[in-house]
JSON list of C-alpha atoms in Angstrom, two decimals:
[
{"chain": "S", "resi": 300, "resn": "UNK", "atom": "CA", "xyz": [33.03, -9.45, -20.63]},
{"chain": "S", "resi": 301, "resn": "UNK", "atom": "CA", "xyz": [30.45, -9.23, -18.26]},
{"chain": "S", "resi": 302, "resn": "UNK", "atom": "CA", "xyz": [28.03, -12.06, -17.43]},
{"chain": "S", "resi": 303, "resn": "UNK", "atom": "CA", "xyz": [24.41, -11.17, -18.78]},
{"chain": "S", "resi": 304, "resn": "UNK", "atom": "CA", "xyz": [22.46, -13.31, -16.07]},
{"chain": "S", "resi": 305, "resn": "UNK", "atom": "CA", "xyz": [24.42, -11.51, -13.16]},
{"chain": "S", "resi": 306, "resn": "UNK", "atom": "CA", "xyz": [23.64, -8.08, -14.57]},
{"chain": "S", "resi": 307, "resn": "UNK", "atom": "CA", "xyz": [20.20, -9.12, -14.95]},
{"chain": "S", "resi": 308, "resn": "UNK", "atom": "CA", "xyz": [19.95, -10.61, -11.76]},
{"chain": "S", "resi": 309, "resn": "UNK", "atom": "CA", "xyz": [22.38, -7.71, -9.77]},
{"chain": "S", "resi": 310, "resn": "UNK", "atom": "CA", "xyz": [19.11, -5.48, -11.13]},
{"chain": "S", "resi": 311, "resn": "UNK", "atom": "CA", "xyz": [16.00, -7.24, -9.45]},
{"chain": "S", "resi": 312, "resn": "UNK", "atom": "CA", "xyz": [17.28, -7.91, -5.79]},
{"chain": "S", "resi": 313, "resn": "UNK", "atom": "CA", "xyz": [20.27, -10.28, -5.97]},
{"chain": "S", "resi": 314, "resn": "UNK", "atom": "CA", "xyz": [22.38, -8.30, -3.95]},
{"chain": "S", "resi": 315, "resn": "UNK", "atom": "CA", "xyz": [19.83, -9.19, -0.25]},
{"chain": "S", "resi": 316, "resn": "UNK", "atom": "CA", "xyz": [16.50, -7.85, 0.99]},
{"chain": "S", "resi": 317, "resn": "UNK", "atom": "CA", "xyz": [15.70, -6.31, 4.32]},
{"chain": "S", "resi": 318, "resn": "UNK", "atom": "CA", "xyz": [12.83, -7.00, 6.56]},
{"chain": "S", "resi": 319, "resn": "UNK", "atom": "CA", "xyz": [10.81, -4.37, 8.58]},
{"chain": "S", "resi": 320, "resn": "UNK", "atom": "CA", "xyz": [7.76, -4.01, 10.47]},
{"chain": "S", "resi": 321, "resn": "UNK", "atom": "CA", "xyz": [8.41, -1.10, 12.64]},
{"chain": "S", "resi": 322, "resn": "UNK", "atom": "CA", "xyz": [8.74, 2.80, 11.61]},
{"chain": "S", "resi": 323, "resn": "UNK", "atom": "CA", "xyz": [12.42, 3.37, 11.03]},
{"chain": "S", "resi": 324, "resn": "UNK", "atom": "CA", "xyz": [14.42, 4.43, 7.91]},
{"chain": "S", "resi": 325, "resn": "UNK", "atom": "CA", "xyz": [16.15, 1.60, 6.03]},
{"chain": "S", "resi": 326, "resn": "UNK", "atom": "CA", "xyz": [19.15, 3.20, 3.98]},
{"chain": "S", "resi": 327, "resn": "UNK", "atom": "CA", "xyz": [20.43, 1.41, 1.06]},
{"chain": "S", "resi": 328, "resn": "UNK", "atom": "CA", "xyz": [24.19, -0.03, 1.69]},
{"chain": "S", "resi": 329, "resn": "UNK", "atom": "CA", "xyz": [26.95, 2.15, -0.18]},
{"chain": "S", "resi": 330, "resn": "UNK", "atom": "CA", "xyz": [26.35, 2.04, -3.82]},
{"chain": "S", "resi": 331, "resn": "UNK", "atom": "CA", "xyz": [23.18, 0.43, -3.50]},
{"chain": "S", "resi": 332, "resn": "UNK", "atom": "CA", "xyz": [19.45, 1.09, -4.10]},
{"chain": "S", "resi": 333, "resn": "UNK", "atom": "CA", "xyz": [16.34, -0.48, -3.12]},
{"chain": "S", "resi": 334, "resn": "UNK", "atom": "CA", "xyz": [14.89, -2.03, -6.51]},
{"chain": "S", "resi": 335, "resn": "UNK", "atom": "CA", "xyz": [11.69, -3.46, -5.30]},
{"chain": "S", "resi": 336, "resn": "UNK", "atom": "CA", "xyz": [9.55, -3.43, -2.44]},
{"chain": "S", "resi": 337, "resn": "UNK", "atom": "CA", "xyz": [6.86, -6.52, -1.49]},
{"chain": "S", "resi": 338, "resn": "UNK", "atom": "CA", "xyz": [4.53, -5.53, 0.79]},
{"chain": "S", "resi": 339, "resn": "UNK", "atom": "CA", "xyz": [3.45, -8.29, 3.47]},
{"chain": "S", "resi": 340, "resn": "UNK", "atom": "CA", "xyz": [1.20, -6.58, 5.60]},
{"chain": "S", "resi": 341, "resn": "UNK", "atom": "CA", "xyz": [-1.20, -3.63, 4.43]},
{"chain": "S", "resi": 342, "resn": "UNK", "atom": "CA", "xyz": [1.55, -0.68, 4.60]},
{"chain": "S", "resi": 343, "resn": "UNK", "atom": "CA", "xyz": [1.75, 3.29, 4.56]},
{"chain": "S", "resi": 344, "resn": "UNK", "atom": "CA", "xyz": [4.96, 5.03, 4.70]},
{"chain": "S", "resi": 345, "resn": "UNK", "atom": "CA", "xyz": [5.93, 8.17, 6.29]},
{"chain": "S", "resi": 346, "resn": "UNK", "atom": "CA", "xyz": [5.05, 11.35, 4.55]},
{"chain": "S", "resi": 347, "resn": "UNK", "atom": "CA", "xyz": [8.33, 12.86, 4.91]},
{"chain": "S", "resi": 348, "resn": "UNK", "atom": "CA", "xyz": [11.24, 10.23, 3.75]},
{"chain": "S", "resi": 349, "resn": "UNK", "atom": "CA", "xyz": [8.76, 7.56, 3.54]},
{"chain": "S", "resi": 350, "resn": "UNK", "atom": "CA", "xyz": [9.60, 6.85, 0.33]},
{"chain": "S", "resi": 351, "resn": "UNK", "atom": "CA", "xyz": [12.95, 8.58, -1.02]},
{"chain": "S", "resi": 352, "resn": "UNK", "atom": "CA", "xyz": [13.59, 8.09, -5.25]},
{"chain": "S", "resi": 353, "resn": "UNK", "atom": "CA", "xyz": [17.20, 7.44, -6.24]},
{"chain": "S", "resi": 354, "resn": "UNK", "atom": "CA", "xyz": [17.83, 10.38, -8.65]},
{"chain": "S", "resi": 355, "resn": "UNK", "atom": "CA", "xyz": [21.04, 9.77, -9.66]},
{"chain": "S", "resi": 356, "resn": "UNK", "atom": "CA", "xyz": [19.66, 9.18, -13.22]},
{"chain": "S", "resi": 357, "resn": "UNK", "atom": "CA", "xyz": [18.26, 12.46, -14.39]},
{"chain": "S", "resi": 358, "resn": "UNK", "atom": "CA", "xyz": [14.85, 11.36, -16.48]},
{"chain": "S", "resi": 359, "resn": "UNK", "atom": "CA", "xyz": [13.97, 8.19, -14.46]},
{"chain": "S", "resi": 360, "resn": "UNK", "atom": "CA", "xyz": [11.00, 9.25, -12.30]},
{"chain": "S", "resi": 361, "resn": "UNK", "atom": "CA", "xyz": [10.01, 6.88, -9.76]},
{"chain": "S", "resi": 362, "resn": "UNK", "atom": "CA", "xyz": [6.81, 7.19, -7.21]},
{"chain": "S", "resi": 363, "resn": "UNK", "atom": "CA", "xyz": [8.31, 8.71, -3.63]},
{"chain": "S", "resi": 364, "resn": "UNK", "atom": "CA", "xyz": [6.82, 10.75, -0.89]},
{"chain": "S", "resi": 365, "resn": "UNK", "atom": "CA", "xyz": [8.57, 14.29, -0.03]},
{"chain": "S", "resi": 366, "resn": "UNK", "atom": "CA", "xyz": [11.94, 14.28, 1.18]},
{"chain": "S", "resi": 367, "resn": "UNK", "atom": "CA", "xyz": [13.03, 13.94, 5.13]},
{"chain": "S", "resi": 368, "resn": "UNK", "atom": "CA", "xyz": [12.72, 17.92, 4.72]},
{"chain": "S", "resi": 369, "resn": "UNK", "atom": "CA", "xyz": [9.33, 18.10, 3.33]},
{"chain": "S", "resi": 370, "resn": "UNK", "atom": "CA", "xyz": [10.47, 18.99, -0.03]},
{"chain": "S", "resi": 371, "resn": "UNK", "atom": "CA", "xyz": [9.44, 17.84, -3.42]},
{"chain": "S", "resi": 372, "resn": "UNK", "atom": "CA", "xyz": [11.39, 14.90, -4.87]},
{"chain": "S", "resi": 373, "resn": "UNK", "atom": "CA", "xyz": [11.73, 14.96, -8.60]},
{"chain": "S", "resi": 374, "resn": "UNK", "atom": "CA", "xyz": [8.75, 12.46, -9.06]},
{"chain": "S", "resi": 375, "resn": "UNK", "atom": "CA", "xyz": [6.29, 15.70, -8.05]},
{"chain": "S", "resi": 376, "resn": "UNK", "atom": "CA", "xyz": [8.25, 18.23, -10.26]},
{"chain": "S", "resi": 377, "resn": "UNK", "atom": "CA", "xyz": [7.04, 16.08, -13.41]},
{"chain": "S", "resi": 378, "resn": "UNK", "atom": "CA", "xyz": [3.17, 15.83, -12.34]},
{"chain": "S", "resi": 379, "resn": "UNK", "atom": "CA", "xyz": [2.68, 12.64, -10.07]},
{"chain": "S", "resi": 380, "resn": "UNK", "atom": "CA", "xyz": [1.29, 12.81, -6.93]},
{"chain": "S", "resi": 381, "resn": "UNK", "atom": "CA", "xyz": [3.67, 12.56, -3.68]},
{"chain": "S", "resi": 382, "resn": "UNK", "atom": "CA", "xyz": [2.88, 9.35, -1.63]},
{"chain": "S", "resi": 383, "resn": "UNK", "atom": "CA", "xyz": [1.61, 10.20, 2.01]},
{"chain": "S", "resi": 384, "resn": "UNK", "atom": "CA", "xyz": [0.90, 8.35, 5.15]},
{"chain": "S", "resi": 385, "resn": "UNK", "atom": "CA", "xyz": [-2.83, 8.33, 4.05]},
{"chain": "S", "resi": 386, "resn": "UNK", "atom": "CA", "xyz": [-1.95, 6.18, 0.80]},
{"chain": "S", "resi": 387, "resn": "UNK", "atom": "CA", "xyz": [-2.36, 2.41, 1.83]},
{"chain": "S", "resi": 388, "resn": "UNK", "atom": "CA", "xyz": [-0.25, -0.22, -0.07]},
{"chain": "S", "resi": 389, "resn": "UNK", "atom": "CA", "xyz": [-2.58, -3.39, 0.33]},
{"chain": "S", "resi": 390, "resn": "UNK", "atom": "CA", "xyz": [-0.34, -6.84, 1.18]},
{"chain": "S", "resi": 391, "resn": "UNK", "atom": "CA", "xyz": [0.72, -8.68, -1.94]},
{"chain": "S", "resi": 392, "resn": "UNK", "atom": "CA", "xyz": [1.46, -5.71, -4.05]},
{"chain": "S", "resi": 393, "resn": "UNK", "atom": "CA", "xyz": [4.95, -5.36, -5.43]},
{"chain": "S", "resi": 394, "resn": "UNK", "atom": "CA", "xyz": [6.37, -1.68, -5.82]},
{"chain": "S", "resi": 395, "resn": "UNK", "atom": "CA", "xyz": [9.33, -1.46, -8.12]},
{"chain": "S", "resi": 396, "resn": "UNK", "atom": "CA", "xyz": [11.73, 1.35, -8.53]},
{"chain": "S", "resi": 397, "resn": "UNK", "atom": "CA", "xyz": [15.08, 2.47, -7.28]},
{"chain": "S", "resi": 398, "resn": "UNK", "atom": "CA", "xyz": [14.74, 4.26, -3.42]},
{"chain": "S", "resi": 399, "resn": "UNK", "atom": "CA", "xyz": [18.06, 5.37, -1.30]},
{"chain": "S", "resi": 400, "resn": "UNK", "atom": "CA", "xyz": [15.91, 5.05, 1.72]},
{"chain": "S", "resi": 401, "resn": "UNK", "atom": "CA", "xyz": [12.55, 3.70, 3.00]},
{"chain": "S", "resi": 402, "resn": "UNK", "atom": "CA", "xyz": [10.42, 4.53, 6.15]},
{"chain": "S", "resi": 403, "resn": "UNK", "atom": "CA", "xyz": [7.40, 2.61, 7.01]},
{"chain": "S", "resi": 404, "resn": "UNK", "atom": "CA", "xyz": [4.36, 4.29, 9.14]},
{"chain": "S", "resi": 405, "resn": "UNK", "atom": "CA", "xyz": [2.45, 1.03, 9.80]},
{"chain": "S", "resi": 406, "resn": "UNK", "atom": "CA", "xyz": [2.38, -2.67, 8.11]},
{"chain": "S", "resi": 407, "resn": "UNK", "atom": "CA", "xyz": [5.46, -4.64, 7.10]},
{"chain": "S", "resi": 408, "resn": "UNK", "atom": "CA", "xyz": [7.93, -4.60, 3.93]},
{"chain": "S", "resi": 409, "resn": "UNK", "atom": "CA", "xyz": [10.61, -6.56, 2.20]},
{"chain": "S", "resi": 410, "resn": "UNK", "atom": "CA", "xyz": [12.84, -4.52, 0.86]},
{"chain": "S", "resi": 411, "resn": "UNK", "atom": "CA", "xyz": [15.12, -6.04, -2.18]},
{"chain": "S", "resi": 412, "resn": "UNK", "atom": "CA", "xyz": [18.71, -4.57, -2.35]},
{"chain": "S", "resi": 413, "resn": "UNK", "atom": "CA", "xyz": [20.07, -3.96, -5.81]},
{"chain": "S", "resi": 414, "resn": "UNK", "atom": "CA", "xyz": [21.91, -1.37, -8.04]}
]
């Protein structure tokens, strides 16, 4: 039987967290998302791949820019707005979700690893 509290915690960043303060995509490790993001210093990501959504689970929607290609991520197909590089993140907010990758344009991140 699985442990409850490990589940729980294996959910909301257990597995690490990544650091960044330069532009650069951080890719989740092999079955692995990003489950939460902290922004430290005010932050915009990258239009394209900024922001990518996990959509492994058809009907979760989570907020994401376009994809590295410029194309519409699920999030935009069901009526929210795709995050740009002109959408600031002020430091001290806390974005959670599940992303496969992240890419900064300015500011700095943690990034919490979970599945």
């Amino acid at each position: 039987m699985a442990n409850i509290d490990t589940l729980y915690k294996a959910q909301f960043g257990q597995y690490g967290s990544v650091f960044t303060s330069v532009d650069g995509a951080l890719t989740a490790p092999a079955n692995r998302v990003f489950v939460a993001i902290q922004i430290i210093a005010d932050a915009t990501f990258d239009t394209n791949g900024g922001l990518i959504a996990d959509i492994s689970n058809p009907g979760l929607v989570f907020p994401s820019t376009l994809d590295g290609d410029g194309n519409a991520v699920y999030t935009q197909l069901y009526g929210g707005d795709a995050i740009d590089v002109n959408d600031t993140f002020l430091g001290g907010t806390t974005i959670i979700g599940r992303w496969t990758e992240i890419d900064i344009a300015s500011g700095s991140i943690i990034a919490y690893i979970g599945v």
